[in-house]
Coordinates of C-alpha atoms and ligand atoms in Angstrom, one line a residue:
M1 CA 0.0 0.0 0.0
R2 CA 1.0 3.7 -0.3
A3 CA 1.9 5.6 2.9
A4 CA 3.6 8.9 3.8
V5 CA 6.7 8.2 5.8
L6 CA 8.7 10.7 7.8
Y7 CA 12.4 9.6 7.7
E8 CA 14.0 12.7 8.8
V9 CA 12.9 15.8 10.8
G10 CA 12.4 18.9 8.6
Q11 CA 12.4 16.8 5.4
P12 CA 9.4 16.2 3.1
L13 CA 7.5 13.0 3.7
A14 CA 8.2 10.2 1.3
V15 CA 5.0 8.8 -0.2
E16 CA 6.0 5.3 -1.1
E17 CA 5.1 1.6 -1.0
V18 CA 4.9 0.3 2.6
E19 CA 4.3 -3.2 3.7
L20 CA 1.4 -3.6 6.2
D21 CA 1.1 -6.9 8.2
P22 CA -2.4 -8.4 8.7
P23 CA -4.2 -7.6 12.0
R24 CA -3.2 -9.8 14.9
Q25 CA -5.4 -10.8 17.8
G26 CA -7.5 -7.9 19.0
E27 CA -6.5 -5.7 16.0
V28 CA -8.5 -4.3 13.1
L29 CA -7.5 -3.5 9.5
V30 CA -9.0 -0.3 8.3
R31 CA -9.0 1.1 4.8
I32 CA -8.5 4.8 5.3
A33 CA -11.1 7.0 3.5
A34 CA -10.3 10.4 4.9
T35 CA -7.6 11.7 7.2
G36 CA -6.9 15.2 8.6
V37 CA -3.7 17.2 8.8
C38 CA -3.3 18.5 12.3
H39 CA -0.8 20.6 14.2
S40 CA 0.3 17.7 16.3
D41 CA 1.6 16.0 13.1
L42 CA 3.3 19.2 12.1
H43 CA 5.1 19.3 15.4
Y44 CA 6.8 16.0 14.7
I45 CA 7.7 16.9 11.1
K46 CA 9.3 20.2 12.3
G47 CA 11.0 18.6 15.3
D48 CA 9.2 20.7 17.9
L49 CA 8.2 17.3 19.4
V50 CA 10.3 14.2 19.1
M51 CA 9.4 10.6 18.4
P52 CA 11.4 7.6 17.0
L53 CA 11.7 7.7 13.2
P54 CA 10.9 6.6 10.6
V55 CA 7.2 7.0 11.3
V56 CA 3.9 7.0 9.5
L57 CA 2.0 10.1 10.9
G58 CA -1.7 10.9 10.9
H59 CA -4.0 10.6 13.8
E60 CA -7.4 12.0 12.7
A61 CA -9.1 9.6 10.4
A62 CA -12.1 7.5 9.3
G63 CA -12.5 4.5 7.1
I64 CA -14.0 1.1 6.5
V65 CA -13.1 -2.1 8.3
E66 CA -11.6 -4.6 5.9
A67 CA -10.6 -7.4 8.3
V68 CA -10.5 -8.2 12.0
G69 CA -8.1 -10.3 14.0
A70 CA -9.1 -13.0 16.5
G71 CA -11.3 -12.0 19.4
V72 CA -12.5 -8.7 17.9
Q73 CA -16.1 -8.2 18.8
S74 CA -17.2 -4.6 18.4
V75 CA -16.7 -4.2 14.6
Q76 CA -16.8 -6.4 11.5
P77 CA -15.7 -6.0 7.8
G78 CA -17.7 -3.3 6.1
D79 CA -18.3 -1.2 9.2
H80 CA -17.5 2.5 8.9
V81 CA -15.3 3.7 11.8
V82 CA -13.7 6.7 13.4
L83 CA -10.1 6.1 14.5
L84 CA -9.3 7.0 18.1
F85 CA -5.7 8.0 19.0
A86 CA -6.1 7.1 22.7
P87 CA -6.6 3.4 22.7
A88 CA -7.8 2.3 26.2
C89 CA -7.2 -1.0 28.0
G90 CA -10.4 -0.8 30.1
R91 CA -8.6 -2.1 33.2
C92 CA -6.0 0.4 34.4
R93 CA -6.6 2.9 37.2
Y94 CA -7.5 5.7 34.7
C95 CA -10.0 3.6 32.7
A96 CA -11.5 2.4 36.0
A97 CA -12.0 6.0 37.1
G98 CA -13.9 6.8 33.9
R99 CA -11.0 8.7 32.3
P100 CA -10.0 6.4 29.4
H101 CA -8.3 9.2 27.5
L102 CA -5.6 9.0 30.2
C103 CA -5.2 5.2 29.9
E104 CA -1.7 3.9 30.8
M105 CA -1.5 2.1 27.4
R106 CA -0.7 5.4 25.7
L107 CA 2.7 5.6 27.4
R108 CA 3.5 2.0 26.7
V109 CA 2.7 2.1 22.9
R110 CA 5.1 4.9 21.9
G111 CA 5.7 4.2 18.3
R112 CA 4.5 0.6 18.5
M113 CA 1.4 -1.5 18.7
P114 CA 0.3 -2.5 22.2
D115 CA 2.2 -5.8 21.9
G116 CA 5.4 -3.8 21.3
T117 CA 5.9 -4.7 17.7
S118 CA 5.2 -2.9 14.3
R119 CA 2.9 -3.8 11.5
L120 CA 4.6 -1.3 9.1
H121 CA 7.7 -2.0 7.1
A122 CA 9.6 -0.2 4.3
R123 CA 13.1 -0.2 2.8
G124 CA 13.9 -3.3 4.9
E125 CA 13.2 -1.9 8.3
D126 CA 10.3 -1.5 10.7
L127 CA 8.4 1.8 10.7
H128 CA 7.0 3.3 13.8
H129 CA 3.3 3.7 14.4
F130 CA 1.9 7.1 15.5
T131 CA -0.5 7.0 18.4
C132 CA -1.6 3.5 17.2
V133 CA -3.3 5.3 14.2
S134 CA -0.8 6.1 11.4
S135 CA -3.5 7.2 9.0
W136 CA -1.5 9.0 6.3
A137 CA -1.7 5.7 4.4
E138 CA -4.1 3.7 2.4
R139 CA -4.7 1.3 5.3
A140 CA -4.0 1.0 9.0
V141 CA -3.9 -1.8 11.5
V142 CA -5.1 -0.5 14.9
P143 CA -6.2 -1.9 18.3
E144 CA -9.9 -2.7 18.6
S145 CA -10.1 0.0 21.3
G146 CA -8.9 2.5 18.6
V147 CA -12.0 2.2 16.4
L148 CA -15.6 3.4 17.0
R149 CA -18.3 2.3 14.6
V150 CA -20.4 5.1 13.1
E151 CA -23.4 5.3 10.7
R152 CA -22.6 4.5 7.1
D153 CA -24.3 7.5 5.5
L154 CA -21.9 10.1 7.2
P155 CA -19.3 11.8 5.1
F156 CA -15.9 10.3 5.8
A157 CA -14.3 13.8 6.2
V158 CA -16.8 14.6 9.0
C159 CA -16.0 11.3 10.7
A160 CA -12.3 12.0 10.4
L161 CA -12.6 15.3 12.2
L162 CA -14.4 13.6 15.1
G163 CA -11.2 11.7 15.6
C164 CA -9.3 14.8 16.8
A165 CA -10.2 18.4 16.1
V166 CA -13.9 18.4 17.0
T167 CA -13.7 16.1 20.0
T168 CA -10.7 18.0 21.4
G169 CA -12.1 21.4 20.9
V170 CA -15.7 20.8 22.0
G171 CA -14.6 18.5 24.7
A172 CA -12.3 21.2 26.1
V173 CA -15.4 23.3 26.7
L174 CA -17.9 20.7 27.8
N175 CA -15.7 18.3 29.7
T176 CA -12.5 20.0 30.7
A177 CA -13.8 23.5 31.6
Q178 CA -17.5 22.6 31.9
V179 CA -18.5 26.1 30.7
T180 CA -21.9 27.1 32.1
P181 CA -24.7 29.1 30.3
G182 CA -24.3 32.8 30.5
S183 CA -20.5 32.6 30.8
T184 CA -17.9 34.8 29.0
V185 CA -15.3 32.9 27.0
A186 CA -12.0 33.9 25.2
V187 CA -10.4 31.6 22.6
F188 CA -6.7 32.1 21.6
G189 CA -6.1 30.5 18.2
L190 CA -8.8 29.8 15.7
G191 CA -7.5 26.9 13.6
G192 CA -9.3 23.5 13.3
V193 CA -9.4 22.9 17.0
G194 CA -9.9 26.5 18.1
L195 CA -13.1 26.9 15.9
N196 CA -14.4 23.8 17.7
V197 CA -13.8 25.5 21.0
V198 CA -15.8 28.5 19.7
Q199 CA -18.7 26.3 18.7
G200 CA -18.4 24.3 21.9
A201 CA -18.8 27.6 23.8
R202 CA -21.8 28.5 21.7
I203 CA -23.4 25.1 22.4
A204 CA -22.6 25.5 26.2
G205 CA -24.6 28.7 26.2
A206 CA -21.8 31.2 26.6
V207 CA -23.1 34.8 25.9
T208 CA -19.8 36.5 25.1
I209 CA -17.3 34.5 23.0
V210 CA -14.2 36.4 22.0
G211 CA -12.0 34.8 19.3
V212 CA -8.3 35.9 19.0
D213 CA -6.0 35.2 16.0
M214 CA -3.7 37.0 13.7
L215 CA -5.3 35.9 10.4
E216 CA -8.4 37.8 9.2
H217 CA -9.9 34.8 7.4
R218 CA -9.9 32.8 10.7
L219 CA -11.5 35.7 12.5
D220 CA -14.3 35.7 9.9
A221 CA -14.7 31.9 10.3
A222 CA -14.9 32.3 14.1
R223 CA -17.8 34.7 13.7
R224 CA -19.6 32.0 11.5
F225 CA -18.9 29.4 14.2
G226 CA -20.3 31.5 17.0
A227 CA -17.8 34.1 18.2
T228 CA -19.6 37.3 19.3
H229 CA -16.4 39.3 19.0
T230 CA -13.0 38.9 17.4
V231 CA -9.6 40.5 18.1
N232 CA -6.7 40.6 15.6
A233 CA -3.7 40.1 17.9
R234 CA -1.5 41.6 15.2
R235 CA -3.3 44.9 15.7
D236 CA -4.7 45.0 19.2
D237 CA -3.6 43.7 22.7
P238 CA -5.9 40.7 23.2
V239 CA -5.7 40.8 27.0
K240 CA -6.9 44.4 27.2
A241 CA -9.6 43.8 24.5
I242 CA -11.0 40.8 26.2
Q243 CA -11.1 42.6 29.6
D244 CA -13.0 45.4 27.9
L245 CA -15.4 43.1 26.2
T246 CA -16.1 41.0 29.3
Q247 CA -16.4 43.8 31.9
G248 CA -13.1 43.1 33.6
G249 CA -12.2 39.6 32.5
A250 CA -13.4 36.3 31.0
D251 CA -14.8 33.5 33.0
Y252 CA -13.0 31.0 30.8
A253 CA -10.1 31.3 28.4
F254 CA -8.8 28.6 26.0
E255 CA -5.3 28.5 24.5
V256 CA -5.4 26.5 21.3
I257 CA -2.0 27.5 19.8
G258 CA 0.6 25.8 21.9
R259 CA 2.8 28.7 23.0
A260 CA 3.8 29.7 26.5
A261 CA 3.3 33.4 25.7
T262 CA -0.4 32.8 24.8
V263 CA -1.1 30.5 27.7
R264 CA 0.1 33.4 29.9
Q265 CA -2.3 35.8 28.0
A266 CA -5.1 33.3 28.6
V267 CA -4.4 33.4 32.3
D268 CA -4.0 37.2 32.3
C269 CA -7.3 37.9 30.5
L270 CA -9.4 36.0 33.2
A271 CA -11.8 37.5 35.7
R272 CA -11.1 36.7 39.3
G273 CA -11.9 33.0 39.9
G274 CA -11.6 32.3 36.2
T275 CA -10.3 29.2 34.5
A276 CA -7.8 29.0 31.6
V277 CA -7.5 25.7 29.7
A278 CA -4.3 24.9 27.8
V279 CA -5.4 22.8 24.7
G280 CA -2.6 23.5 22.2
L281 CA 0.5 21.3 22.6
P282 CA 3.6 23.4 23.1
P283 CA 7.1 22.5 21.7
A284 CA 9.1 20.2 24.0
R285 CA 11.5 23.1 24.9
E286 CA 8.8 25.4 26.2
E287 CA 7.9 25.8 29.9
L288 CA 4.7 27.5 31.1
A289 CA 5.1 30.4 33.5
L290 CA 2.4 32.0 35.7
P291 CA 2.2 35.5 37.2
G292 CA 2.9 34.4 40.9
P293 CA 0.9 36.6 43.3
A294 CA -1.8 37.7 40.7
F295 CA -2.5 34.0 40.0
I296 CA -3.0 33.2 43.7
L297 CA -4.7 36.4 44.9
N298 CA -7.3 36.3 42.0
E299 CA -7.8 32.6 42.6
K300 CA -7.4 31.6 39.0
T301 CA -7.2 28.1 37.6
L302 CA -5.0 26.7 34.8
R303 CA -6.0 23.3 33.5
A304 CA -4.6 21.1 30.8
C305 CA -6.8 19.4 28.2
F306 CA -5.8 16.2 26.4
Y307 CA -8.2 14.9 23.7
G308 CA -11.1 17.0 25.1
S309 CA -11.0 15.0 28.4
A310 CA -13.3 12.8 26.4
R311 CA -14.9 9.5 27.1
L312 CA -14.8 8.9 23.3
R313 CA -17.4 6.1 23.1
H314 CA -19.8 8.3 25.0
D315 CA -18.9 11.7 23.6
I316 CA -18.6 11.0 19.8
P317 CA -22.2 9.8 19.4
R318 CA -23.4 12.9 21.2
L319 CA -21.3 15.1 19.0
L320 CA -22.9 13.4 16.0
A321 CA -26.3 14.0 17.5
L322 CA -25.5 17.7 17.7
Y323 CA -24.3 17.6 14.1
H324 CA -27.6 15.9 13.0
A325 CA -29.5 18.6 14.9
G326 CA -27.7 21.3 13.0
R327 CA -25.9 22.7 16.1
L328 CA -22.4 21.4 15.3
M329 CA -20.8 22.7 12.1
L330 CA -18.6 20.0 10.7
D331 CA -18.8 20.1 6.9
E332 CA -17.8 23.8 7.1
L333 CA -14.5 22.9 8.7
V334 CA -13.2 21.2 5.6
T335 CA -11.7 23.8 3.3
A336 CA -9.5 21.6 1.1
A337 CA -9.3 17.9 0.1
L338 CA -6.1 16.5 -1.5
P339 CA -4.9 13.0 -2.4
L340 CA -2.3 11.3 -0.2
E341 CA 0.3 12.0 -2.9
R342 CA 0.0 15.7 -2.1
V343 CA 0.5 15.4 1.7
N344 CA 3.5 17.7 1.7
E345 CA 1.4 20.5 0.2
A346 CA -1.2 20.0 2.9
V347 CA 1.4 20.2 5.6
A348 CA 2.9 23.4 4.1
A349 CA -0.6 24.9 3.9
L350 CA -1.2 24.1 7.6
D351 CA 2.1 25.7 8.5
R352 CA 1.1 28.9 6.7
G353 CA -2.3 28.9 8.3
D354 CA -4.2 28.5 5.0
G355 CA -7.8 27.4 5.2
L356 CA -9.4 25.7 8.2
R357 CA -8.8 21.9 7.8
T358 CA -7.3 20.0 4.9
I359 CA -8.4 16.4 4.5
L360 CA -6.4 13.8 2.6
E361 CA -8.9 11.7 0.7
M362 CA -8.2 8.2 -0.4
H363 CA -10.2 6.3 -3.1
T364 CA -12.5 3.9 -1.5
A365 CA -14.4 2.7 -4.6
Ligands
ZN401 ZN1 -4.9 16.4 16.2
ZN402 ZN1 -6.5 1.8 30.7

């Protein structure tokens, strides 16, 4: 099959023939239909985050089950599935506590399948898996806990987005922060995930939603997704603008860029007692710093959010219900669709901030 392989940091991905082993016990073979291009992938390509190479990236995807290994019960060939990048064991202390997105398995599988081996090979060597998904490829072998069956009449691009951007962004609002009706919300960074924070805040009943970005086309998009106000941070000081628009500070602020400086702005723009949520993944070299006394005296909170703090098998069907009810905009997020062969173009577009979300589409006929 064809797959995009990262052999060296900072170099273009090689789209080439890759050998994929059949699924073993408890594993599922998925023919990828659509897969998103996300900032987390870009981090590894640029070397801001490090993982063992060579690797097949891609962690936001949907497709059709082609085969299942022994013991697989929840899906069968022909099922349409969303791929989940936090496979869960169902038994560890985090799974037992109802927080499967924090499952211990994620730490163990770094670059491998849960049994410690690889299903991907090229140029005579094993390739690494990425978050047990590796969807920038025509097919993927994933653990059974890494797939969720969805209705067959849904667009694959929409399903792919549920694998990361939507679940992370909306989950940050509904699960991590638990924004309440009537709240004021600020959102720093209006890319694929940030726009989902905006519409999550709208769904939660926030009355003031201030979107912050440096790109005008994203500020326009934020207004379509539910922002009541926007601030171009290239022109205006976002902290001051948010404080003005929210009568002294926001109840909640979300950082969806992954930079220490904007996490600090998210904390600074809060009202007393407010909560900032760090959603964007910063480069490995960055540390977060807080304004000592002001943080304590104003009783602020800074929380981290991984994967929307989601219970995926519970949350994704609810997100789909919101989509069917016309309250969650998903089709509107997809602004470009390219074949796998043009993955490097899609990555460059993401780096420049073009469009909202680019989807790589495979032929599924
Ligand atoms: Zn992602
Ligand atoms: Zn677990």
